PDB file of C-alpha atoms in Angstrom:
ATOM      1  CA  UNK A 376       0.000   0.000   0.000  1.00  0.00           C
ATOM      2  CA  UNK A 377       2.207   2.779  -1.320  1.00  0.00           C
ATOM      3  CA  UNK A 378       1.824   6.106   0.433  1.00  0.00           C
ATOM      4  CA  UNK A 379       4.141   7.905  -1.965  1.00  0.00           C
ATOM      5  CA  UNK A 380       4.533   8.204  -5.730  1.00  0.00           C
ATOM      6  CA  UNK A 381       7.887   8.947  -7.324  1.00  0.00           C
ATOM      7  CA  UNK A 382       9.056   8.911 -10.950  1.00  0.00           C
ATOM      8  CA  UNK A 383      11.030   5.737 -11.621  1.00  0.00           C
ATOM      9  CA  UNK A 384      14.038   7.542 -13.061  1.00  0.00           C
ATOM     10  CA  UNK A 385      15.559  10.969 -13.686  1.00  0.00           C
ATOM     11  CA  UNK A 386      18.711  12.382 -15.214  1.00  0.00           C
ATOM     12  CA  UNK A 387      20.624  15.419 -14.080  1.00  0.00           C
ATOM     13  CA  UNK A 388      23.709  17.145 -15.469  1.00  0.00           C
ATOM     14  CA  UNK A 389      26.688  17.292 -13.164  1.00  0.00           C
ATOM     15  CA  UNK A 390      26.882  20.613 -11.335  1.00  0.00           C
ATOM     16  CA  UNK A 391      23.213  21.381 -11.832  1.00  0.00           C
ATOM     17  CA  UNK A 392      20.505  21.166  -9.204  1.00  0.00           C
ATOM     18  CA  UNK A 393      18.679  17.856  -9.003  1.00  0.00           C
ATOM     19  CA  UNK A 394      15.014  18.242  -8.079  1.00  0.00           C
ATOM     20  CA  UNK A 395      13.354  14.977  -7.098  1.00  0.00           C
ATOM     21  CA  UNK A 396       9.562  15.102  -6.704  1.00  0.00           C
ATOM     22  CA  UNK A 397       7.365  13.018  -4.453  1.00  0.00           C
ATOM     23  CA  UNK A 398       3.599  12.888  -4.201  1.00  0.00           C
ATOM     24  CA  UNK A 399       1.993  11.939  -0.899  1.00  0.00           C
ATOM     25  CA  UNK A 400      -1.572  13.120  -1.312  1.00  0.00           C
ATOM     26  CA  UNK A 401      -2.951  10.978   1.536  1.00  0.00           C
ATOM     27  CA  UNK A 402      -0.434  12.133   4.129  1.00  0.00           C
ATOM     28  CA  UNK A 403      -1.939  12.645   7.576  1.00  0.00           C
ATOM     29  CA  UNK A 404      -1.222  15.410  10.035  1.00  0.00           C
ATOM     30  CA  UNK A 405       1.207  13.429  12.190  1.00  0.00           C
ATOM     31  CA  UNK A 406       3.222  11.924   9.349  1.00  0.00           C
ATOM     32  CA  UNK A 407       6.673  13.142   8.438  1.00  0.00           C
ATOM     33  CA  UNK A 408       8.346  13.006   5.029  1.00  0.00           C
ATOM     34  CA  UNK A 409      11.690  11.198   5.004  1.00  0.00           C
ATOM     35  CA  UNK A 410      14.254  10.885   2.240  1.00  0.00           C
ATOM     36  CA  UNK A 411      16.884   8.203   1.994  1.00  0.00           C
ATOM     37  CA  UNK A 412      19.173   7.250  -0.846  1.00  0.00           C
ATOM     38  CA  UNK A 413      20.905   4.043  -1.830  1.00  0.00           C
ATOM     39  CA  UNK A 414      24.120   4.135  -3.774  1.00  0.00           C
ATOM     40  CA  UNK A 415      24.824   0.967  -5.734  1.00  0.00           C
ATOM     41  CA  UNK A 416      25.791  -2.002  -3.549  1.00  0.00           C
ATOM     42  CA  UNK A 417      25.462  -0.018  -0.322  1.00  0.00           C
ATOM     43  CA  UNK A 418      22.816   0.182   2.369  1.00  0.00           C
ATOM     44  CA  UNK A 419      20.373   3.103   2.269  1.00  0.00           C
ATOM     45  CA  UNK A 420      21.553   6.383   3.782  1.00  0.00           C
ATOM     46  CA  UNK A 421      19.450   8.967   5.577  1.00  0.00           C
ATOM     47  CA  UNK A 422      19.293  12.360   3.852  1.00  0.00           C
ATOM     48  CA  UNK A 423      16.677  14.576   5.491  1.00  0.00           C
ATOM     49  CA  UNK A 424      13.172  14.659   6.926  1.00  0.00           C
ATOM     50  CA  UNK A 425      10.470  17.248   7.633  1.00  0.00           C
ATOM     51  CA  UNK A 426       6.913  17.799   8.757  1.00  0.00           C
ATOM     52  CA  UNK A 427       5.657  20.961   7.095  1.00  0.00           C
ATOM     53  CA  UNK A 428       8.446  23.513   7.075  1.00  0.00           C
ATOM     54  CA  UNK A 429      11.232  23.505   4.525  1.00  0.00           C
ATOM     55  CA  UNK A 430      14.384  21.882   5.803  1.00  0.00           C
ATOM     56  CA  UNK A 431      18.025  22.154   4.796  1.00  0.00           C
ATOM     57  CA  UNK A 432      21.133  20.309   5.866  1.00  0.00           C
ATOM     58  CA  UNK A 433      24.583  19.705   4.483  1.00  0.00           C
ATOM     59  CA  UNK A 434      23.300  17.145   1.995  1.00  0.00           C
ATOM     60  CA  UNK A 435      20.087  18.578   0.610  1.00  0.00           C
ATOM     61  CA  UNK A 436      17.012  20.758   0.943  1.00  0.00           C
ATOM     62  CA  UNK A 437      13.473  19.522   1.413  1.00  0.00           C
ATOM     63  CA  UNK A 438      10.601  21.638   0.147  1.00  0.00           C
ATOM     64  CA  UNK A 439       7.124  20.595   1.307  1.00  0.00           C
ATOM     65  CA  UNK A 440       4.067  22.208  -0.247  1.00  0.00           C
ATOM     66  CA  UNK A 441       1.692  24.109   1.986  1.00  0.00           C
ATOM     67  CA  UNK A 442      -0.997  21.435   1.682  1.00  0.00           C
ATOM     68  CA  UNK A 443       1.717  18.801   2.381  1.00  0.00           C
ATOM     69  CA  UNK A 444       0.516  16.667  -0.498  1.00  0.00           C
ATOM     70  CA  UNK A 445       3.849  16.752  -2.268  1.00  0.00           C
ATOM     71  CA  UNK A 446       7.492  17.518  -1.658  1.00  0.00           C
ATOM     72  CA  UNK A 447      10.741  18.019  -3.547  1.00  0.00           C
ATOM     73  CA  UNK A 448      14.219  16.967  -2.557  1.00  0.00           C
ATOM     74  CA  UNK A 449      16.845  19.321  -3.929  1.00  0.00           C
ATOM     75  CA  UNK A 450      20.505  18.450  -4.366  1.00  0.00           C
ATOM     76  CA  UNK A 451      21.873  21.914  -5.137  1.00  0.00           C
ATOM     77  CA  UNK A 452      24.977  20.927  -7.099  1.00  0.00           C
ATOM     78  CA  UNK A 453      24.736  17.302  -8.178  1.00  0.00           C
ATOM     79  CA  UNK A 454      27.935  15.305  -8.571  1.00  0.00           C
ATOM     80  CA  UNK A 455      28.546  11.893 -10.095  1.00  0.00           C
ATOM     81  CA  UNK A 456      28.615  10.478  -6.560  1.00  0.00           C
ATOM     82  CA  UNK A 457      24.973  11.485  -6.134  1.00  0.00           C
ATOM     83  CA  UNK A 458      23.935   8.823  -8.649  1.00  0.00           C
ATOM     84  CA  UNK A 459      21.663   6.583  -6.563  1.00  0.00           C
ATOM     85  CA  UNK A 460      18.095   5.473  -5.895  1.00  0.00           C
ATOM     86  CA  UNK A 461      16.256   8.075  -3.826  1.00  0.00           C
ATOM     87  CA  UNK A 462      13.391   6.974  -1.586  1.00  0.00           C
ATOM     88  CA  UNK A 463      10.642   9.254  -0.327  1.00  0.00           C
ATOM     89  CA  UNK A 464       8.819   7.794   2.692  1.00  0.00           C
ATOM     90  CA  UNK A 465       6.016   9.083   4.878  1.00  0.00           C
ATOM     91  CA  UNK A 466       5.780   7.838   8.407  1.00  0.00           C
ATOM     92  CA  UNK A 467       4.278   8.703  11.745  1.00  0.00           C
ATOM     93  CA  UNK A 468       6.710  10.184  14.195  1.00  0.00           C
ATOM     94  CA  UNK A 469       5.324   8.621  17.337  1.00  0.00           C
ATOM     95  CA  UNK A 470       5.338   5.006  18.380  1.00  0.00           C
ATOM     96  CA  UNK A 471       6.853   1.954  16.832  1.00  0.00           C
ATOM     97  CA  UNK A 472       6.449   2.697  13.157  1.00  0.00           C
ATOM     98  CA  UNK A 473       9.361   1.427  11.087  1.00  0.00           C
ATOM     99  CA  UNK A 474      10.380   2.685   7.675  1.00  0.00           C
ATOM    100  CA  UNK A 475       8.736   0.998   4.694  1.00  0.00           C
ATOM    101  CA  UNK A 476      10.553   1.614   1.415  1.00  0.00           C
ATOM    102  CA  UNK A 477       8.877   1.948  -1.976  1.00  0.00           C
ATOM    103  CA  UNK A 478      10.564   1.724  -5.364  1.00  0.00           C
ATOM    104  CA  UNK A 479      12.158   5.166  -5.303  1.00  0.00           C
ATOM    105  CA  UNK A 480      13.626   7.268  -8.107  1.00  0.00           C
ATOM    106  CA  UNK A 481      16.817   6.224  -9.825  1.00  0.00           C
ATOM    107  CA  UNK A 482      18.806   9.440 -10.308  1.00  0.00           C
ATOM    108  CA  UNK A 483      21.583   9.372 -12.863  1.00  0.00           C
ATOM    109  CA  UNK A 484      24.010  12.296 -12.742  1.00  0.00           C
ATOM    110  CA  UNK A 485      25.647  12.725 -16.114  1.00  0.00           C
ATOM    111  CA  UNK A 486      29.024  14.349 -16.759  1.00  0.00           C
TER     112      UNK A 486
ATOM    113  CA  UNK B 648      32.009   4.580  15.529  1.00  0.00           C
ATOM    114  CA  UNK B 649      32.327   1.600  13.203  1.00  0.00           C
ATOM    115  CA  UNK B 650      28.704   1.735  12.146  1.00  0.00           C
ATOM    116  CA  UNK B 651      26.458  -1.296  11.712  1.00  0.00           C
ATOM    117  CA  UNK B 652      28.576  -4.354  11.045  1.00  0.00           C
ATOM    118  CA  UNK B 653      27.232  -7.324   9.106  1.00  0.00           C
ATOM    119  CA  UNK B 654      28.848 -10.637   8.389  1.00  0.00           C
ATOM    120  CA  UNK B 655      29.528 -12.325   6.132  1.00  0.00           C
ATOM    121  CA  UNK B 656      29.580  -9.887   3.204  1.00  0.00           C
ATOM    122  CA  UNK B 657      28.945 -12.714   0.777  1.00  0.00           C
ATOM    123  CA  UNK B 658      27.498 -16.174   1.336  1.00  0.00           C
ATOM    124  CA  UNK B 659      27.114 -18.877  -1.257  1.00  0.00           C
ATOM    125  CA  UNK B 660      25.379 -22.044  -0.162  1.00  0.00           C
ATOM    126  CA  UNK B 661      23.442 -24.955  -1.572  1.00  0.00           C
ATOM    127  CA  UNK B 662      19.736 -25.455  -1.319  1.00  0.00           C
ATOM    128  CA  UNK B 663      18.751 -27.110   1.925  1.00  0.00           C
ATOM    129  CA  UNK B 664      21.658 -25.792   3.941  1.00  0.00           C
ATOM    130  CA  UNK B 665      21.286 -23.607   7.019  1.00  0.00           C
ATOM    131  CA  UNK B 666      22.375 -19.995   6.646  1.00  0.00           C
ATOM    132  CA  UNK B 667      23.102 -17.615   9.514  1.00  0.00           C
ATOM    133  CA  UNK B 668      23.552 -13.900   8.967  1.00  0.00           C
ATOM    134  CA  UNK B 669      24.970 -11.733  11.722  1.00  0.00           C
ATOM    135  CA  UNK B 670      24.622  -8.122  12.708  1.00  0.00           C
ATOM    136  CA  UNK B 671      26.244  -5.867  15.275  1.00  0.00           C
ATOM    137  CA  UNK B 672      24.281  -2.623  15.690  1.00  0.00           C
ATOM    138  CA  UNK B 673      25.754   0.744  16.590  1.00  0.00           C
ATOM    139  CA  UNK B 674      26.525   0.885  20.286  1.00  0.00           C
ATOM    140  CA  UNK B 675      23.743   2.558  22.227  1.00  0.00           C
ATOM    141  CA  UNK B 676      21.094   1.976  19.594  1.00  0.00           C
ATOM    142  CA  UNK B 677      17.943   0.357  20.944  1.00  0.00           C
ATOM    143  CA  UNK B 678      16.203  -0.656  17.721  1.00  0.00           C
ATOM    144  CA  UNK B 679      17.378  -3.158  15.128  1.00  0.00           C
ATOM    145  CA  UNK B 680      15.863  -3.978  11.765  1.00  0.00           C
ATOM    146  CA  UNK B 681      16.357  -6.720   9.178  1.00  0.00           C
ATOM    147  CA  UNK B 682      15.543  -5.909   5.546  1.00  0.00           C
ATOM    148  CA  UNK B 683      15.795  -8.000   2.392  1.00  0.00           C
ATOM    149  CA  UNK B 684      16.353  -6.549  -1.079  1.00  0.00           C
ATOM    150  CA  UNK B 685      15.690  -8.165  -4.450  1.00  0.00           C
ATOM    151  CA  UNK B 686      15.198  -6.715  -7.896  1.00  0.00           C
ATOM    152  CA  UNK B 687      11.617  -7.954  -8.023  1.00  0.00           C
ATOM    153  CA  UNK B 688      10.396  -6.955  -4.578  1.00  0.00           C
ATOM    154  CA  UNK B 689      12.674  -4.074  -3.664  1.00  0.00           C
ATOM    155  CA  UNK B 690      13.579  -3.401  -0.044  1.00  0.00           C
ATOM    156  CA  UNK B 691      11.332  -5.356   2.332  1.00  0.00           C
ATOM    157  CA  UNK B 692      11.216  -5.138   6.116  1.00  0.00           C
ATOM    158  CA  UNK B 693      11.443  -8.615   7.600  1.00  0.00           C
ATOM    159  CA  UNK B 694      11.481  -8.026  11.354  1.00  0.00           C
ATOM    160  CA  UNK B 695      12.488  -5.429  13.891  1.00  0.00           C
ATOM    161  CA  UNK B 696      13.450  -5.399  17.541  1.00  0.00           C
ATOM    162  CA  UNK B 697      13.183  -2.764  20.227  1.00  0.00           C
ATOM    163  CA  UNK B 698      15.325  -3.245  23.333  1.00  0.00           C
ATOM    164  CA  UNK B 699      16.119  -6.786  22.140  1.00  0.00           C
ATOM    165  CA  UNK B 700      12.423  -7.734  21.941  1.00  0.00           C
ATOM    166  CA  UNK B 701      10.876  -8.613  18.570  1.00  0.00           C
ATOM    167  CA  UNK B 702       8.132  -6.087  17.863  1.00  0.00           C
ATOM    168  CA  UNK B 703       6.859  -7.093  14.439  1.00  0.00           C
ATOM    169  CA  UNK B 704       7.870 -10.153  12.446  1.00  0.00           C
ATOM    170  CA  UNK B 705       5.004 -10.024   9.964  1.00  0.00           C
ATOM    171  CA  UNK B 706       7.472  -9.489   7.143  1.00  0.00           C
ATOM    172  CA  UNK B 707       9.239 -12.795   7.741  1.00  0.00           C
ATOM    173  CA  UNK B 708       8.314 -14.796   4.658  1.00  0.00           C
ATOM    174  CA  UNK B 709       8.088 -18.284   6.089  1.00  0.00           C
ATOM    175  CA  UNK B 710       8.789 -20.406   9.122  1.00  0.00           C
ATOM    176  CA  UNK B 711      12.133 -21.202   7.576  1.00  0.00           C
ATOM    177  CA  UNK B 712      13.202 -17.717   8.650  1.00  0.00           C
ATOM    178  CA  UNK B 713      13.975 -16.872  12.249  1.00  0.00           C
ATOM    179  CA  UNK B 714      15.698 -13.956  13.951  1.00  0.00           C
ATOM    180  CA  UNK B 715      17.099 -13.484  17.408  1.00  0.00           C
ATOM    181  CA  UNK B 716      18.624 -10.705  19.413  1.00  0.00           C
ATOM    182  CA  UNK B 717      20.194 -12.254  22.530  1.00  0.00           C
ATOM    183  CA  UNK B 718      21.710  -8.958  23.642  1.00  0.00           C
ATOM    184  CA  UNK B 719      21.947  -5.317  22.655  1.00  0.00           C
ATOM    185  CA  UNK B 720      25.049  -5.817  20.553  1.00  0.00           C
ATOM    186  CA  UNK B 721      24.200  -8.828  18.430  1.00  0.00           C
ATOM    187  CA  UNK B 722      21.464 -10.216  16.212  1.00  0.00           C
ATOM    188  CA  UNK B 723      21.154 -13.159  13.859  1.00  0.00           C
ATOM    189  CA  UNK B 724      18.890 -13.988  10.956  1.00  0.00           C
ATOM    190  CA  UNK B 725      18.713 -17.692  10.213  1.00  0.00           C
ATOM    191  CA  UNK B 726      17.285 -19.496   7.210  1.00  0.00           C
ATOM    192  CA  UNK B 727      16.784 -23.224   7.567  1.00  0.00           C
ATOM    193  CA  UNK B 728      16.507 -24.847   5.092  1.00  0.00           C
ATOM    194  CA  UNK B 729      17.569 -22.325   2.486  1.00  0.00           C
ATOM    195  CA  UNK B 730      16.040 -22.212  -0.994  1.00  0.00           C
ATOM    196  CA  UNK B 731      17.159 -20.527  -4.243  1.00  0.00           C
ATOM    197  CA  UNK B 732      14.359 -17.930  -3.916  1.00  0.00           C
ATOM    198  CA  UNK B 733      16.003 -16.719  -0.703  1.00  0.00           C
ATOM    199  CA  UNK B 734      18.847 -15.302  -2.775  1.00  0.00           C
ATOM    200  CA  UNK B 735      18.959 -11.577  -2.028  1.00  0.00           C
ATOM    201  CA  UNK B 736      20.889  -8.880  -0.227  1.00  0.00           C
ATOM    202  CA  UNK B 737      20.036  -8.837   3.468  1.00  0.00           C
ATOM    203  CA  UNK B 738      20.515  -5.556   5.308  1.00  0.00           C
ATOM    204  CA  UNK B 739      20.622  -4.911   8.995  1.00  0.00           C
ATOM    205  CA  UNK B 740      19.943  -1.422  10.322  1.00  0.00           C
ATOM    206  CA  UNK B 741      19.847   0.184  13.737  1.00  0.00           C
ATOM    207  CA  UNK B 742      18.527   3.370  15.275  1.00  0.00           C
ATOM    208  CA  UNK B 743      18.464   4.938  18.689  1.00  0.00           C
ATOM    209  CA  UNK B 744      14.685   4.594  18.722  1.00  0.00           C
ATOM    210  CA  UNK B 745      12.276   2.945  16.284  1.00  0.00           C
ATOM    211  CA  UNK B 746      11.272   6.283  14.818  1.00  0.00           C
ATOM    212  CA  UNK B 747      14.721   7.800  14.584  1.00  0.00           C
ATOM    213  CA  UNK B 748      16.856   7.761  11.457  1.00  0.00           C
ATOM    214  CA  UNK B 749      18.233   4.417  10.417  1.00  0.00           C
ATOM    215  CA  UNK B 750      21.848   3.493   9.933  1.00  0.00           C
ATOM    216  CA  UNK B 751      22.338   0.560   7.583  1.00  0.00           C
ATOM    217  CA  UNK B 752      25.082  -1.995   7.359  1.00  0.00           C
ATOM    218  CA  UNK B 753      26.789  -2.950   4.113  1.00  0.00           C
ATOM    219  CA  UNK B 754      24.551  -5.967   3.652  1.00  0.00           C
ATOM    220  CA  UNK B 755      25.080  -9.683   3.090  1.00  0.00           C
ATOM    221  CA  UNK B 756      24.802 -10.907  -0.477  1.00  0.00           C
ATOM    222  CA  UNK B 757      23.245 -14.382  -0.206  1.00  0.00           C
ATOM    223  CA  UNK B 758      23.244 -16.797  -3.115  1.00  0.00           C
ATOM    224  CA  UNK B 759      21.462 -20.126  -2.703  1.00  0.00           C
ATOM    225  CA  UNK B 760      22.290 -22.535  -5.508  1.00  0.00           C
TER     226      UNK B 760
END
């Protein structure tokens, strides 16, 4: 029962911003948006998460629409090392609710 | 911190054999998760523990699969008997709490011939 919809693949030129969209139209008020990525042959890696405000850290920025039905992960200056599968996940903050991964978006950064 | 440590990195076995995968979570983390990844099914949650107690094992595919966490620093995932369809990458992850960010190990690539 997928809570999020992501495009299966995207390309981005090296040095340009990569904007990865995610639709979560059924998100509830106590659910956060999480982003992880998985570089080939490695375990997934946490990137960022947010509730309703935009968030930024050293890896990326997360923009959540006002109605919270969609979000965009922004990698401001993509490098070849950012080539990976990016997962957008919605999850309740409270209680024992583990992460459930969907299919994600395969981002290819091209030189 | 060494991160989540899994062993072995690669395991090749024959159908019917017992397979044991091992995981050492990050010290101080209270939650541990086992995931399985295949091309067809993606990344699936098998089971997770909180304070060494199994919380939800509904993702365990069959009775052939079992997982234990005898203490805070060690967990095993056992498959007995193994079958070719069990071939996958098995990831272990830990977090300070169930709803905190996950740290994944490098995975065990299992091939059952």
